[in-house]
mmCIF file with all atom_site columns, C-alpha atoms in Angstrom:
data_model
loop_
_atom_site.group_PDB
_atom_site.id
_atom_site.type_symbol
_atom_site.label_atom_id
_atom_site.label_alt_id
_atom_site.label_comp_id
_atom_site.label_asym_id
_atom_site.label_entity_id
_atom_site.label_seq_id
_atom_site.pdbx_PDB_ins_code
_atom_site.Cartn_x
_atom_site.Cartn_y
_atom_site.Cartn_z
_atom_site.occupancy
_atom_site.B_iso_or_equiv
_atom_site.pdbx_formal_charge
_atom_site.auth_seq_id
_atom_site.auth_comp_id
_atom_site.auth_asym_id
_atom_site.auth_atom_id
_atom_site.pdbx_PDB_model_num
ATOM 1   C CA . UNK A 1 1   ? 29.241  6.844   1.641   1.00 0.00 ? 1   UNK A CA 1
ATOM 2   C CA . UNK A 1 2   ? 28.728  3.268   0.447   1.00 0.00 ? 2   UNK A CA 1
ATOM 3   C CA . UNK A 1 3   ? 25.189  2.365   -0.539  1.00 0.00 ? 3   UNK A CA 1
ATOM 4   C CA . UNK A 1 4   ? 23.383  -0.670  0.862   1.00 0.00 ? 4   UNK A CA 1
ATOM 5   C CA . UNK A 1 5   ? 21.176  -2.999  -1.147  1.00 0.00 ? 5   UNK A CA 1
ATOM 6   C CA . UNK A 1 6   ? 17.996  -4.199  0.545   1.00 0.00 ? 6   UNK A CA 1
ATOM 7   C CA . UNK A 1 7   ? 15.453  -6.846  -0.360  1.00 0.00 ? 7   UNK A CA 1
ATOM 8   C CA . UNK A 1 8   ? 11.926  -5.669  0.390   1.00 0.00 ? 8   UNK A CA 1
ATOM 9   C CA . UNK A 1 9   ? 9.284   -8.376  0.721   1.00 0.00 ? 9   UNK A CA 1
ATOM 10  C CA . UNK A 1 10  ? 5.585   -7.497  0.838   1.00 0.00 ? 10  UNK A CA 1
ATOM 11  C CA . UNK A 1 11  ? 3.448   -10.475 1.822   1.00 0.00 ? 11  UNK A CA 1
ATOM 12  C CA . UNK A 1 12  ? -0.304  -10.967 1.904   1.00 0.00 ? 12  UNK A CA 1
ATOM 13  C CA . UNK A 1 13  ? -0.765  -12.798 5.204   1.00 0.00 ? 13  UNK A CA 1
ATOM 14  C CA . UNK A 1 14  ? -4.569  -12.692 5.244   1.00 0.00 ? 14  UNK A CA 1
ATOM 15  C CA . UNK A 1 15  ? -6.679  -15.833 5.469   1.00 0.00 ? 15  UNK A CA 1
ATOM 16  C CA . UNK A 1 16  ? -10.213 -16.788 4.488   1.00 0.00 ? 16  UNK A CA 1
ATOM 17  C CA . UNK A 1 17  ? -11.496 -15.475 7.820   1.00 0.00 ? 17  UNK A CA 1
ATOM 18  C CA . UNK A 1 18  ? -9.567  -12.185 7.966   1.00 0.00 ? 18  UNK A CA 1
ATOM 19  C CA . UNK A 1 19  ? -12.408 -10.007 6.661   1.00 0.00 ? 19  UNK A CA 1
ATOM 20  C CA . UNK A 1 20  ? -15.835 -10.955 7.984   1.00 0.00 ? 20  UNK A CA 1
ATOM 21  C CA . UNK A 1 21  ? -18.871 -9.618  6.154   1.00 0.00 ? 21  UNK A CA 1
ATOM 22  C CA . UNK A 1 22  ? -22.577 -9.831  7.052   1.00 0.00 ? 22  UNK A CA 1
ATOM 23  C CA . UNK A 1 23  ? -24.206 -13.278 7.084   1.00 0.00 ? 23  UNK A CA 1
ATOM 24  C CA . UNK A 1 24  ? -24.890 -16.068 4.660   1.00 0.00 ? 24  UNK A CA 1
ATOM 25  C CA . UNK A 1 25  ? -22.535 -17.537 2.101   1.00 0.00 ? 25  UNK A CA 1
ATOM 26  C CA . UNK A 1 26  ? -20.588 -14.278 1.973   1.00 0.00 ? 26  UNK A CA 1
ATOM 27  C CA . UNK A 1 27  ? -19.603 -14.309 5.645   1.00 0.00 ? 27  UNK A CA 1
ATOM 28  C CA . UNK A 1 28  ? -15.969 -13.799 4.661   1.00 0.00 ? 28  UNK A CA 1
ATOM 29  C CA . UNK A 1 29  ? -14.125 -12.725 1.522   1.00 0.00 ? 29  UNK A CA 1
ATOM 30  C CA . UNK A 1 30  ? -10.536 -12.914 0.318   1.00 0.00 ? 30  UNK A CA 1
ATOM 31  C CA . UNK A 1 31  ? -8.428  -9.798  0.810   1.00 0.00 ? 31  UNK A CA 1
ATOM 32  C CA . UNK A 1 32  ? -6.141  -9.222  -2.189  1.00 0.00 ? 32  UNK A CA 1
ATOM 33  C CA . UNK A 1 33  ? -3.545  -6.464  -2.363  1.00 0.00 ? 33  UNK A CA 1
ATOM 34  C CA . UNK A 1 34  ? -2.662  -4.544  -5.512  1.00 0.00 ? 34  UNK A CA 1
ATOM 35  C CA . UNK A 1 35  ? 0.770   -4.205  -7.154  1.00 0.00 ? 35  UNK A CA 1
ATOM 36  C CA . UNK A 1 36  ? 3.114   -2.098  -5.028  1.00 0.00 ? 36  UNK A CA 1
ATOM 37  C CA . UNK A 1 37  ? 4.355   1.295   -6.206  1.00 0.00 ? 37  UNK A CA 1
ATOM 38  C CA . UNK A 1 38  ? 7.526   2.118   -4.260  1.00 0.00 ? 38  UNK A CA 1
ATOM 39  C CA . UNK A 1 39  ? 9.907   5.049   -3.893  1.00 0.00 ? 39  UNK A CA 1
ATOM 40  C CA . UNK A 1 40  ? 13.318  5.540   -2.296  1.00 0.00 ? 40  UNK A CA 1
ATOM 41  C CA . UNK A 1 41  ? 13.668  9.250   -1.593  1.00 0.00 ? 41  UNK A CA 1
ATOM 42  C CA . UNK A 1 42  ? 14.770  12.003  0.755   1.00 0.00 ? 42  UNK A CA 1
ATOM 43  C CA . UNK A 1 43  ? 12.536  14.712  2.148   1.00 0.00 ? 43  UNK A CA 1
ATOM 44  C CA . UNK A 1 44  ? 8.759   14.477  1.926   1.00 0.00 ? 44  UNK A CA 1
ATOM 45  C CA . UNK A 1 45  ? 6.746   11.476  0.803   1.00 0.00 ? 45  UNK A CA 1
ATOM 46  C CA . UNK A 1 46  ? 6.370   11.681  -3.015  1.00 0.00 ? 46  UNK A CA 1
ATOM 47  C CA . UNK A 1 47  ? 3.261   9.453   -2.991  1.00 0.00 ? 47  UNK A CA 1
ATOM 48  C CA . UNK A 1 48  ? 0.904   11.409  -0.743  1.00 0.00 ? 48  UNK A CA 1
ATOM 49  C CA . UNK A 1 49  ? 0.694   14.240  1.800   1.00 0.00 ? 49  UNK A CA 1
ATOM 50  C CA . UNK A 1 50  ? -1.512  13.922  4.867   1.00 0.00 ? 50  UNK A CA 1
ATOM 51  C CA . UNK A 1 51  ? -4.610  16.149  4.798   1.00 0.00 ? 51  UNK A CA 1
ATOM 52  C CA . UNK A 1 52  ? -4.094  17.039  1.132   1.00 0.00 ? 52  UNK A CA 1
ATOM 53  C CA . UNK A 1 53  ? -5.924  15.750  -1.923  1.00 0.00 ? 53  UNK A CA 1
ATOM 54  C CA . UNK A 1 54  ? -4.654  12.563  -3.514  1.00 0.00 ? 54  UNK A CA 1
ATOM 55  C CA . UNK A 1 55  ? -3.017  12.773  -6.925  1.00 0.00 ? 55  UNK A CA 1
ATOM 56  C CA . UNK A 1 56  ? -4.581  11.110  -9.941  1.00 0.00 ? 56  UNK A CA 1
ATOM 57  C CA . UNK A 1 57  ? -1.998  8.363   -9.638  1.00 0.00 ? 57  UNK A CA 1
ATOM 58  C CA . UNK A 1 58  ? -2.729  7.644   -5.987  1.00 0.00 ? 58  UNK A CA 1
ATOM 59  C CA . UNK A 1 59  ? -6.426  7.632   -6.813  1.00 0.00 ? 59  UNK A CA 1
ATOM 60  C CA . UNK A 1 60  ? -5.757  4.980   -9.451  1.00 0.00 ? 60  UNK A CA 1
ATOM 61  C CA . UNK A 1 61  ? -3.974  2.758   -6.951  1.00 0.00 ? 61  UNK A CA 1
ATOM 62  C CA . UNK A 1 62  ? -6.343  3.335   -4.038  1.00 0.00 ? 62  UNK A CA 1
ATOM 63  C CA . UNK A 1 63  ? -9.564  2.861   -6.032  1.00 0.00 ? 63  UNK A CA 1
ATOM 64  C CA . UNK A 1 64  ? -8.612  0.344   -8.705  1.00 0.00 ? 64  UNK A CA 1
ATOM 65  C CA . UNK A 1 65  ? -5.142  -1.029  -7.998  1.00 0.00 ? 65  UNK A CA 1
ATOM 66  C CA . UNK A 1 66  ? -3.783  0.579   -11.172 1.00 0.00 ? 66  UNK A CA 1
ATOM 67  C CA . UNK A 1 67  ? -0.103  1.431   -10.704 1.00 0.00 ? 67  UNK A CA 1
ATOM 68  C CA . UNK A 1 68  ? 1.151   3.009   -13.932 1.00 0.00 ? 68  UNK A CA 1
ATOM 69  C CA . UNK A 1 69  ? 0.119   6.642   -13.394 1.00 0.00 ? 69  UNK A CA 1
ATOM 70  C CA . UNK A 1 70  ? 1.395   6.790   -9.819  1.00 0.00 ? 70  UNK A CA 1
ATOM 71  C CA . UNK A 1 71  ? 4.681   5.175   -10.858 1.00 0.00 ? 71  UNK A CA 1
ATOM 72  C CA . UNK A 1 72  ? 5.178   7.932   -13.423 1.00 0.00 ? 72  UNK A CA 1
ATOM 73  C CA . UNK A 1 73  ? 4.238   10.639  -10.915 1.00 0.00 ? 73  UNK A CA 1
ATOM 74  C CA . UNK A 1 74  ? 6.696   9.616   -8.213  1.00 0.00 ? 74  UNK A CA 1
ATOM 75  C CA . UNK A 1 75  ? 9.690   8.961   -10.447 1.00 0.00 ? 75  UNK A CA 1
ATOM 76  C CA . UNK A 1 76  ? 10.879  12.598  -10.791 1.00 0.00 ? 76  UNK A CA 1
ATOM 77  C CA . UNK A 1 77  ? 10.839  13.058  -7.003  1.00 0.00 ? 77  UNK A CA 1
ATOM 78  C CA . UNK A 1 78  ? 12.559  9.774   -6.138  1.00 0.00 ? 78  UNK A CA 1
ATOM 79  C CA . UNK A 1 79  ? 16.132  8.570   -6.040  1.00 0.00 ? 79  UNK A CA 1
ATOM 80  C CA . UNK A 1 80  ? 14.747  5.324   -7.402  1.00 0.00 ? 80  UNK A CA 1
ATOM 81  C CA . UNK A 1 81  ? 11.253  3.942   -7.807  1.00 0.00 ? 81  UNK A CA 1
ATOM 82  C CA . UNK A 1 82  ? 9.298   1.170   -9.426  1.00 0.00 ? 82  UNK A CA 1
ATOM 83  C CA . UNK A 1 83  ? 6.384   -1.238  -9.346  1.00 0.00 ? 83  UNK A CA 1
ATOM 84  C CA . UNK A 1 84  ? 6.358   -4.736  -7.889  1.00 0.00 ? 84  UNK A CA 1
ATOM 85  C CA . UNK A 1 85  ? 3.602   -6.536  -9.749  1.00 0.00 ? 85  UNK A CA 1
ATOM 86  C CA . UNK A 1 86  ? 4.590   -10.181 -10.266 1.00 0.00 ? 86  UNK A CA 1
ATOM 87  C CA . UNK A 1 87  ? 4.136   -12.413 -7.209  1.00 0.00 ? 87  UNK A CA 1
ATOM 88  C CA . UNK A 1 88  ? 7.129   -14.534 -6.241  1.00 0.00 ? 88  UNK A CA 1
ATOM 89  C CA . UNK A 1 89  ? 7.022   -17.734 -8.289  1.00 0.00 ? 89  UNK A CA 1
ATOM 90  C CA . UNK A 1 90  ? 4.415   -16.418 -10.731 1.00 0.00 ? 90  UNK A CA 1
ATOM 91  C CA . UNK A 1 91  ? 4.963   -16.151 -14.473 1.00 0.00 ? 91  UNK A CA 1
ATOM 92  C CA . UNK A 1 92  ? 3.018   -12.926 -14.985 1.00 0.00 ? 92  UNK A CA 1
ATOM 93  C CA . UNK A 1 93  ? 1.909   -9.794  -13.120 1.00 0.00 ? 93  UNK A CA 1
ATOM 94  C CA . UNK A 1 94  ? -1.165  -10.024 -10.961 1.00 0.00 ? 94  UNK A CA 1
ATOM 95  C CA . UNK A 1 95  ? -2.744  -9.035  -7.654  1.00 0.00 ? 95  UNK A CA 1
ATOM 96  C CA . UNK A 1 96  ? -1.262  -10.302 -4.419  1.00 0.00 ? 96  UNK A CA 1
ATOM 97  C CA . UNK A 1 97  ? -3.567  -13.025 -3.154  1.00 0.00 ? 97  UNK A CA 1
ATOM 98  C CA . UNK A 1 98  ? -3.483  -14.524 0.361   1.00 0.00 ? 98  UNK A CA 1
ATOM 99  C CA . UNK A 1 99  ? -0.246  -16.447 0.888   1.00 0.00 ? 99  UNK A CA 1
ATOM 100 C CA . UNK A 1 100 ? 1.610   -14.699 -1.943  1.00 0.00 ? 100 UNK A CA 1
ATOM 101 C CA . UNK A 1 101 ? 4.388   -12.093 -1.853  1.00 0.00 ? 101 UNK A CA 1
ATOM 102 C CA . UNK A 1 102 ? 6.065   -9.451  -3.971  1.00 0.00 ? 102 UNK A CA 1
ATOM 103 C CA . UNK A 1 103 ? 9.826   -9.033  -3.622  1.00 0.00 ? 103 UNK A CA 1
ATOM 104 C CA . UNK A 1 104 ? 12.026  -6.259  -4.968  1.00 0.00 ? 104 UNK A CA 1
ATOM 105 C CA . UNK A 1 105 ? 15.477  -4.777  -4.389  1.00 0.00 ? 105 UNK A CA 1
ATOM 106 C CA . UNK A 1 106 ? 16.356  -1.198  -3.529  1.00 0.00 ? 106 UNK A CA 1
ATOM 107 C CA . UNK A 1 107 ? 19.635  0.616   -2.953  1.00 0.00 ? 107 UNK A CA 1
ATOM 108 C CA . UNK A 1 108 ? 19.928  3.358   -0.350  1.00 0.00 ? 108 UNK A CA 1
ATOM 109 C CA . UNK A 1 109 ? 22.307  5.433   1.758   1.00 0.00 ? 109 UNK A CA 1
ATOM 110 C CA . UNK A 1 110 ? 21.837  6.891   5.249   1.00 0.00 ? 110 UNK A CA 1
ATOM 111 C CA . UNK A 1 111 ? 19.148  9.552   5.118   1.00 0.00 ? 111 UNK A CA 1
ATOM 112 C CA . UNK A 1 112 ? 17.100  7.726   2.476   1.00 0.00 ? 112 UNK A CA 1
ATOM 113 C CA . UNK A 1 113 ? 13.525  6.668   3.109   1.00 0.00 ? 113 UNK A CA 1
ATOM 114 C CA . UNK A 1 114 ? 11.167  4.088   1.628   1.00 0.00 ? 114 UNK A CA 1
ATOM 115 C CA . UNK A 1 115 ? 7.525   4.780   0.818   1.00 0.00 ? 115 UNK A CA 1
ATOM 116 C CA . UNK A 1 116 ? 5.039   2.566   -1.011  1.00 0.00 ? 116 UNK A CA 1
ATOM 117 C CA . UNK A 1 117 ? 1.365   2.223   -1.873  1.00 0.00 ? 117 UNK A CA 1
ATOM 118 C CA . UNK A 1 118 ? -0.700  -0.924  -2.257  1.00 0.00 ? 118 UNK A CA 1
ATOM 119 C CA . UNK A 1 119 ? -4.488  -1.061  -2.327  1.00 0.00 ? 119 UNK A CA 1
ATOM 120 C CA . UNK A 1 120 ? -6.568  -2.796  0.311   1.00 0.00 ? 120 UNK A CA 1
ATOM 121 C CA . UNK A 1 121 ? -8.666  -4.220  -2.505  1.00 0.00 ? 121 UNK A CA 1
ATOM 122 C CA . UNK A 1 122 ? -11.859 -4.881  -0.526  1.00 0.00 ? 122 UNK A CA 1
ATOM 123 C CA . UNK A 1 123 ? -12.418 -1.125  -0.178  1.00 0.00 ? 123 UNK A CA 1
ATOM 124 C CA . UNK A 1 124 ? -13.335 1.936   -2.178  1.00 0.00 ? 124 UNK A CA 1
ATOM 125 C CA . UNK A 1 125 ? -10.051 3.837   -1.844  1.00 0.00 ? 125 UNK A CA 1
ATOM 126 C CA . UNK A 1 126 ? -7.841  2.548   0.971   1.00 0.00 ? 126 UNK A CA 1
ATOM 127 C CA . UNK A 1 127 ? -4.114  1.891   0.745   1.00 0.00 ? 127 UNK A CA 1
ATOM 128 C CA . UNK A 1 128 ? -1.188  0.869   2.938   1.00 0.00 ? 128 UNK A CA 1
ATOM 129 C CA . UNK A 1 129 ? 2.059   2.802   3.459   1.00 0.00 ? 129 UNK A CA 1
ATOM 130 C CA . UNK A 1 130 ? 4.416   3.895   6.204   1.00 0.00 ? 130 UNK A CA 1
ATOM 131 C CA . UNK A 1 131 ? 3.309   7.128   7.891   1.00 0.00 ? 131 UNK A CA 1
ATOM 132 C CA . UNK A 1 132 ? 4.855   10.515  7.289   1.00 0.00 ? 132 UNK A CA 1
ATOM 133 C CA . UNK A 1 133 ? 7.790   10.725  4.906   1.00 0.00 ? 133 UNK A CA 1
ATOM 134 C CA . UNK A 1 134 ? 8.280   6.951   4.958   1.00 0.00 ? 134 UNK A CA 1
ATOM 135 C CA . UNK A 1 135 ? 10.491  4.322   6.581   1.00 0.00 ? 135 UNK A CA 1
ATOM 136 C CA . UNK A 1 136 ? 13.966  5.467   7.589   1.00 0.00 ? 136 UNK A CA 1
ATOM 137 C CA . UNK A 1 137 ? 16.220  2.823   6.066   1.00 0.00 ? 137 UNK A CA 1
ATOM 138 C CA . UNK A 1 138 ? 19.048  3.598   8.516   1.00 0.00 ? 138 UNK A CA 1
ATOM 139 C CA . UNK A 1 139 ? 19.069  4.341   12.229  1.00 0.00 ? 139 UNK A CA 1
ATOM 140 C CA . UNK A 1 140 ? 20.728  7.284   13.965  1.00 0.00 ? 140 UNK A CA 1
ATOM 141 C CA . UNK A 1 141 ? 24.060  5.460   13.841  1.00 0.00 ? 141 UNK A CA 1
ATOM 142 C CA . UNK A 1 142 ? 23.751  4.918   10.061  1.00 0.00 ? 142 UNK A CA 1
ATOM 143 C CA . UNK A 1 143 ? 23.124  1.208   10.568  1.00 0.00 ? 143 UNK A CA 1
ATOM 144 C CA . UNK A 1 144 ? 20.790  -0.365  7.999   1.00 0.00 ? 144 UNK A CA 1
ATOM 145 C CA . UNK A 1 145 ? 17.392  -1.378  9.350   1.00 0.00 ? 145 UNK A CA 1
ATOM 146 C CA . UNK A 1 146 ? 16.586  -5.061  9.140   1.00 0.00 ? 146 UNK A CA 1
ATOM 147 C CA . UNK A 1 147 ? 13.589  -7.294  9.724   1.00 0.00 ? 147 UNK A CA 1
ATOM 148 C CA . UNK A 1 148 ? 9.832   -7.022  10.022  1.00 0.00 ? 148 UNK A CA 1
ATOM 149 C CA . UNK A 1 149 ? 8.659   -3.409  9.581   1.00 0.00 ? 149 UNK A CA 1
ATOM 150 C CA . UNK A 1 150 ? 4.920   -4.174  9.595   1.00 0.00 ? 150 UNK A CA 1
ATOM 151 C CA . UNK A 1 151 ? 4.411   -2.426  12.926  1.00 0.00 ? 151 UNK A CA 1
ATOM 152 C CA . UNK A 1 152 ? 5.032   0.877   11.187  1.00 0.00 ? 152 UNK A CA 1
ATOM 153 C CA . UNK A 1 153 ? 2.558   0.292   8.339   1.00 0.00 ? 153 UNK A CA 1
ATOM 154 C CA . UNK A 1 154 ? -0.736  2.220   8.376   1.00 0.00 ? 154 UNK A CA 1
ATOM 155 C CA . UNK A 1 155 ? -4.029  1.877   6.471   1.00 0.00 ? 155 UNK A CA 1
ATOM 156 C CA . UNK A 1 156 ? -4.880  5.186   4.813   1.00 0.00 ? 156 UNK A CA 1
ATOM 157 C CA . UNK A 1 157 ? -8.006  6.563   3.141   1.00 0.00 ? 157 UNK A CA 1
ATOM 158 C CA . UNK A 1 158 ? -7.232  8.414   -0.104  1.00 0.00 ? 158 UNK A CA 1
ATOM 159 C CA . UNK A 1 159 ? -10.411 10.508  0.265   1.00 0.00 ? 159 UNK A CA 1
ATOM 160 C CA . UNK A 1 160 ? -11.341 10.144  -3.391  1.00 0.00 ? 160 UNK A CA 1
ATOM 161 C CA . UNK A 1 161 ? -14.413 7.885   -3.188  1.00 0.00 ? 161 UNK A CA 1
ATOM 162 C CA . UNK A 1 162 ? -17.181 7.496   -0.610  1.00 0.00 ? 162 UNK A CA 1
ATOM 163 C CA . UNK A 1 163 ? -16.460 4.466   1.553   1.00 0.00 ? 163 UNK A CA 1
ATOM 164 C CA . UNK A 1 164 ? -18.768 1.473   1.723   1.00 0.00 ? 164 UNK A CA 1
ATOM 165 C CA . UNK A 1 165 ? -18.607 -1.453  4.126   1.00 0.00 ? 165 UNK A CA 1
ATOM 166 C CA . UNK A 1 166 ? -15.411 -3.364  3.328   1.00 0.00 ? 166 UNK A CA 1
ATOM 167 C CA . UNK A 1 167 ? -15.905 -6.543  1.384   1.00 0.00 ? 167 UNK A CA 1
ATOM 168 C CA . UNK A 1 168 ? -19.481 -5.900  0.250   1.00 0.00 ? 168 UNK A CA 1
ATOM 169 C CA . UNK A 1 169 ? -19.635 -2.462  -1.393  1.00 0.00 ? 169 UNK A CA 1
ATOM 170 C CA . UNK A 1 170 ? -20.845 -2.558  -4.977  1.00 0.00 ? 170 UNK A CA 1
ATOM 171 C CA . UNK A 1 171 ? -18.446 0.233   -5.960  1.00 0.00 ? 171 UNK A CA 1
ATOM 172 C CA . UNK A 1 172 ? -15.394 -1.668  -4.691  1.00 0.00 ? 172 UNK A CA 1
ATOM 173 C CA . UNK A 1 173 ? -12.947 -3.207  -7.175  1.00 0.00 ? 173 UNK A CA 1
ATOM 174 C CA . UNK A 1 174 ? -14.069 -6.863  -6.890  1.00 0.00 ? 174 UNK A CA 1
ATOM 175 C CA . UNK A 1 175 ? -17.742 -5.996  -7.484  1.00 0.00 ? 175 UNK A CA 1
ATOM 176 C CA . UNK A 1 176 ? -17.850 -2.883  -9.642  1.00 0.00 ? 176 UNK A CA 1
ATOM 177 C CA . UNK A 1 177 ? -18.643 -3.080  -13.348 1.00 0.00 ? 177 UNK A CA 1
ATOM 178 C CA . UNK A 1 178 ? -15.732 -0.839  -14.390 1.00 0.00 ? 178 UNK A CA 1
ATOM 179 C CA . UNK A 1 179 ? -12.826 1.109   -12.910 1.00 0.00 ? 179 UNK A CA 1
ATOM 180 C CA . UNK A 1 180 ? -13.299 4.605   -11.481 1.00 0.00 ? 180 UNK A CA 1
ATOM 181 C CA . UNK A 1 181 ? -16.838 3.875   -10.422 1.00 0.00 ? 181 UNK A CA 1
ATOM 182 C CA . UNK A 1 182 ? -18.527 5.221   -7.296  1.00 0.00 ? 182 UNK A CA 1
ATOM 183 C CA . UNK A 1 183 ? -19.469 8.602   -5.783  1.00 0.00 ? 183 UNK A CA 1
ATOM 184 C CA . UNK A 1 184 ? -16.641 11.111  -5.435  1.00 0.00 ? 184 UNK A CA 1
ATOM 185 C CA . UNK A 1 185 ? -15.762 11.980  -1.848  1.00 0.00 ? 185 UNK A CA 1
ATOM 186 C CA . UNK A 1 186 ? -13.758 15.131  -2.587  1.00 0.00 ? 186 UNK A CA 1
ATOM 187 C CA . UNK A 1 187 ? -11.766 14.541  0.582   1.00 0.00 ? 187 UNK A CA 1
ATOM 188 C CA . UNK A 1 188 ? -8.110  14.385  1.560   1.00 0.00 ? 188 UNK A CA 1
ATOM 189 C CA . UNK A 1 189 ? -5.642  11.657  2.546   1.00 0.00 ? 189 UNK A CA 1
ATOM 190 C CA . UNK A 1 190 ? -6.134  10.594  6.174   1.00 0.00 ? 190 UNK A CA 1
ATOM 191 C CA . UNK A 1 191 ? -5.699  7.541   8.354   1.00 0.00 ? 191 UNK A CA 1
ATOM 192 C CA . UNK A 1 192 ? -8.867  5.569   7.809   1.00 0.00 ? 192 UNK A CA 1
ATOM 193 C CA . UNK A 1 193 ? -11.544 6.464   10.361  1.00 0.00 ? 193 UNK A CA 1
ATOM 194 C CA . UNK A 1 194 ? -14.953 6.019   8.775   1.00 0.00 ? 194 UNK A CA 1
ATOM 195 C CA . UNK A 1 195 ? -16.922 4.000   11.319  1.00 0.00 ? 195 UNK A CA 1
ATOM 196 C CA . UNK A 1 196 ? -16.369 0.669   9.566   1.00 0.00 ? 196 UNK A CA 1
ATOM 197 C CA . UNK A 1 197 ? -14.293 -2.136  11.062  1.00 0.00 ? 197 UNK A CA 1
ATOM 198 C CA . UNK A 1 198 ? -11.116 -3.180  9.242   1.00 0.00 ? 198 UNK A CA 1
ATOM 199 C CA . UNK A 1 199 ? -8.741  -6.061  9.948   1.00 0.00 ? 199 UNK A CA 1
ATOM 200 C CA . UNK A 1 200 ? -5.586  -5.278  11.888  1.00 0.00 ? 200 UNK A CA 1
ATOM 201 C CA . UNK A 1 201 ? -2.787  -4.250  9.526   1.00 0.00 ? 201 UNK A CA 1
ATOM 202 C CA . UNK A 1 202 ? -0.656  -7.201  10.622  1.00 0.00 ? 202 UNK A CA 1
ATOM 203 C CA . UNK A 1 203 ? -3.427  -9.653  9.714   1.00 0.00 ? 203 UNK A CA 1
ATOM 204 C CA . UNK A 1 204 ? -3.362  -8.516  6.082   1.00 0.00 ? 204 UNK A CA 1
ATOM 205 C CA . UNK A 1 205 ? 0.143   -7.382  5.146   1.00 0.00 ? 205 UNK A CA 1
ATOM 206 C CA . UNK A 1 206 ? 3.708   -8.086  6.257   1.00 0.00 ? 206 UNK A CA 1
ATOM 207 C CA . UNK A 1 207 ? 6.625   -5.914  5.125   1.00 0.00 ? 207 UNK A CA 1
ATOM 208 C CA . UNK A 1 208 ? 10.164  -7.162  5.678   1.00 0.00 ? 208 UNK A CA 1
ATOM 209 C CA . UNK A 1 209 ? 13.327  -5.230  4.835   1.00 0.00 ? 209 UNK A CA 1
ATOM 210 C CA . UNK A 1 210 ? 16.586  -7.192  4.636   1.00 0.00 ? 210 UNK A CA 1
ATOM 211 C CA . UNK A 1 211 ? 19.973  -5.583  3.911   1.00 0.00 ? 211 UNK A CA 1
ATOM 212 C CA . UNK A 1 212 ? 22.439  -7.619  1.877   1.00 0.00 ? 212 UNK A CA 1
#
């Protein structure tokens, strides 16, 4: 069966008012996203399993936005995989700031799925991905999916570090003194449900998949 090439675009659509924090000059903060680790695969999600402990690589992404270990972990269980780390129009890798986008190409056949992980940076260990095994890149009639897939994206908690209020926690990436800092949670991967309020997924990230 002929493979289809897709362009995947991950945009940071947040604004200065997307994440409100308590009072004063810090009433709102920017919401960066980390480089995206992605996988085209069949079967189970090679990045994480719901209600199981996160791998060291997922911990690196979810806590500190560090992609290299996770990229190496998922490669053996993927048809193809990689890291999108240079924003469109930028000369060098860097975090995805509001208004910026990563873009990358994948090739897939019916039955293939797409999974990814990018850190919600104003957190201790939260990340975005599609639920379950990932996004089906073809429908039941083997037609390639096309368009905005953000409605399927979920914010997950890696369960590796105790959560603090988003945007103010001292053990969160923008404010911590060094990576891998903060109390261990010793939990499992779940949809985030910690009592804090987070922006709607669609106010932070937009994921578009376009077949060629």
